[in-house]
Amino acid sequence: MTPSAQEASALFERLVGSAPERVWSAPGRANLIGEHTDYNEGYVLPFAIEHRTYAAVGRRRDGIIRVASTFDPNPVEVAIVELPALFGGDPGEAVQSGDVPEWAAYPLGVAWAALAHVDATHAQIPGVDIALASDVPIGAGLSSSAAIEGATVGALDDLWHLGLTPLDMSQIGRTAENLAVGAPTGIMDQVASIMGETDSATFLDCRTLETQPVDLGFAREGLRVLVIDTKVSHSHSTGGYRDRREACERGAREMGVKALRDLTTGDLDRAKRILDDVTFRRVAHVVTENQRVLDTVDTLRAEGPRAIGGLLVASHVSMRDDFEISVPELDTAVTAALEAGAIGARMTGGGFGGAAIALVEADRVAETKRAVAQAFADAGFAEPHQFTVAPSHGVLRDA
Ligand code: GLA
């Protein structure tokens, strides 16, 4: 058992007085390429990382769901029959309830969304205790939230015999995030966390929801993914993320398509003529990014991972200049990593802070880290947190 799995079990024992019935876990994710394409019904290529959230769980005799976490001393308890009232009843109209702390809205929101998904009669569902511990860095853009959702939904599926498919679990996680937490995100993070496979990325078509594992070959080729967490914090429930989403919806409307997925690079001339400059650049990012995801999958298959560097860099430039979601720290991380010889680098996740990833030869990791740390010091930025991640497996039962 990893230290976080042990922490989750120990927390459960303190809370309940006996060992958990099960321990489930799900990973955070990094996105190799395909940013802000998911809610535009486009393509993404994320991979699960080895950092995971663990849920130690056990059934109760009453109808209470109690959640505890190592990042808050106070457990939160709700009667299962109260979940619909807490989160607004029917998925589709719910808004975040101020009644529970935000961290607790993730597991409780998952419980609510899971029961709504299978149309369960809440009164017959046994209570549960859930103790969470995680080693996914929080606020780094590595989807610590999808990891909580994944671990919780895996555990509840098991304890409540819900018979969920991996896609059901992903949709439940997203519903919790959108409606219980109130972050208007797409489905990429949940799919990545639930369906990840070792040394592979998950290619997801966010319209059809078809997935395909894509072999990355990083381990085989002696490559590492270096994560450079800028420690600049971001939140997707507010501000910039929502604003970008609205710009994309406006662009699609004005271009007369259901979603930006329906445009190709051949439509960009017309887009430039009819859209205002800002909306055009938002649209241009999404349209070119979708193409870059498809090109990355083809390039990985035809030429292997050393050939994708240019696509990663073009993705970063598009996010920096057209989608305008980068920050100086992320740009510094990308530039410094490339100057130190990285094959490719880009910010990953929703932006406005969080982390960049760099694809680096294994024997150049230490040197790249030093160069990035030096560039941050020279720019007067706080020291970034740097670590490597390996593409890993998705949700599973640990014990
Ligand atoms: C966040 C969201 C995802 C996705 C990315 C941007 O991580 O949770 O759904 O939109 O931003 O690609």
Coordinates of N, CA, C and O and ligand atoms in Angstrom, one line a residue, residues 29 31 34-39 44 141-143 145 174 177 183-190 234 236 241 245 319 325 346-351, ligand 1:
R29 N -4.4 13.6 -13.6 CA -4.1 13.4 -15.0 C -3.2 14.6 -15.5 O -3.3 15.7 -14.9
N31 N -2.6 16.5 -19.3 CA -3.1 16.4 -20.7 C -1.9 16.6 -21.6 O -1.2 17.6 -21.6
G34 N -4.6 19.0 -26.5 CA -6.1 19.1 -26.6 C -6.7 19.9 -25.5 O -7.3 19.3 -24.6
E35 N -6.4 21.2 -25.5 CA -6.8 22.0 -24.3 C -8.0 22.9 -24.7 O -8.0 23.5 -25.8
H36 N -9.0 22.9 -23.8 CA -10.3 23.6 -24.0 C -11.0 23.1 -25.3 O -11.7 23.9 -25.9
T37 N -10.7 21.9 -25.7 CA -11.5 21.3 -26.8 C -12.6 20.4 -26.3 O -13.5 20.2 -27.0
D38 N -12.5 20.0 -25.1 CA -13.5 19.0 -24.6 C -15.0 19.5 -24.6 O -15.9 18.9 -25.2
Y39 N -15.1 20.7 -24.1 CA -16.5 21.3 -24.0 C -16.9 21.8 -25.4 O -18.0 22.3 -25.6
V44 N -9.3 15.2 -27.3 CA -8.3 15.4 -26.3 C -7.4 14.1 -26.2 O -7.8 13.0 -26.6
G141 N -3.3 21.9 -11.6 CA -3.8 21.6 -12.9 C -3.7 20.2 -13.3 O -3.7 19.8 -14.4
L142 N -3.6 19.3 -12.3 CA -3.4 17.9 -12.5 C -4.7 17.1 -12.1 O -4.6 15.9 -11.9
S143 N -5.8 17.8 -12.0 CA -7.1 17.2 -11.7 C -7.1 16.4 -10.4 O -7.6 15.3 -10.4
S145 N -9.3 17.0 -8.5 CA -10.7 16.9 -8.4 C -11.2 15.6 -9.1 O -12.0 14.8 -8.5
R174 N -18.3 14.1 -13.9 CA -18.4 15.4 -14.5 C -19.7 16.1 -14.0 O -19.7 17.3 -13.7
E177 N -19.0 17.6 -10.7 CA -18.1 18.8 -10.8 C -19.0 19.9 -11.4 O -18.8 21.1 -10.9
A183 N -18.3 23.9 -11.3 CA -17.2 24.3 -12.2 C -17.7 23.8 -13.6 O -18.0 22.6 -13.8
P184 N -17.8 24.7 -14.6 CA -18.4 24.3 -15.9 C -17.4 23.6 -16.8 O -17.2 24.0 -18.0
T185 N -16.8 22.5 -16.3 CA -15.7 21.9 -17.1 C -16.3 20.8 -18.0 O -17.5 20.4 -17.9
G186 N -15.4 20.3 -18.9 CA -15.8 19.2 -19.8 C -15.6 17.9 -19.2 O -15.4 17.8 -17.9
I187 N -15.5 16.8 -20.0 CA -15.4 15.4 -19.4 C -14.0 14.8 -19.5 O -13.8 13.7 -19.1
M188 N -13.0 15.6 -20.0 CA -11.7 15.1 -20.2 C -11.1 14.5 -19.0 O -10.6 13.4 -19.0
D189 N -11.1 15.2 -17.9 CA -10.4 14.8 -16.7 C -10.9 13.5 -16.1 O -10.1 12.7 -15.7
Q190 N -12.2 13.4 -16.1 CA -12.8 12.2 -15.5 C -12.5 11.0 -16.4 O -12.2 9.9 -15.9
H234 N -5.2 28.6 -9.6 CA -6.3 28.8 -10.5 C -7.6 28.2 -10.0 O -7.5 27.4 -9.1
H236 N -11.4 26.9 -11.6 CA -12.2 26.8 -12.8 C -13.7 27.1 -12.5 O -14.5 27.1 -13.4
Y241 N -12.1 30.7 -17.0 CA -12.5 29.4 -17.7 C -13.9 29.6 -18.3 O -14.2 29.3 -19.4
R245 N -15.3 29.6 -22.2 CA -16.3 28.8 -22.6 C -17.4 29.5 -23.3 O -17.9 29.1 -24.4
M319 N -2.3 28.7 -27.1 CA -2.9 29.0 -25.8 C -2.4 30.4 -25.2 O -3.2 31.1 -24.6
I325 N -4.7 32.0 -22.1 CA -4.9 31.4 -20.8 C -3.6 31.1 -20.1 O -3.6 30.4 -19.1
R346 N 4.5 22.4 -23.0 CA 3.3 23.2 -23.1 C 2.7 23.3 -21.7 O 2.9 22.5 -20.9
M347 N 1.9 24.4 -21.5 CA 1.1 24.4 -20.3 C 0.0 23.3 -20.4 O -0.3 22.9 -21.5
T348 N -0.4 22.7 -19.3 CA -1.4 21.6 -19.4 C -2.6 22.0 -18.4 O -2.4 22.6 -17.4
G349 N -3.8 21.6 -18.9 CA -5.0 21.8 -18.0 C -5.6 23.1 -18.4 O -5.4 23.7 -19.5
G350 N -6.5 23.6 -17.5 CA -7.3 24.8 -17.8 C -6.6 26.1 -18.0 O -7.2 27.0 -18.6
G351 N -5.4 26.3 -17.4 CA -4.7 27.5 -17.6 C -4.9 28.5 -16.4 O -5.4 28.1 -15.4
Ligands
GLA1 C1 -10.0 21.8 -17.0 C2 -11.3 21.1 -17.2 C3 -11.3 20.2 -18.4 C4 -10.8 20.9 -19.7 C5 -9.5 21.6 -19.4 C6 -8.9 22.4 -20.5 O1 -9.0 20.8 -16.7 O2 -11.7 20.4 -16.1 O3 -12.6 19.7 -18.7 O4 -11.7 21.8 -20.2 O5 -9.6 22.4 -18.2 O6 -8.6 21.6 -21.5

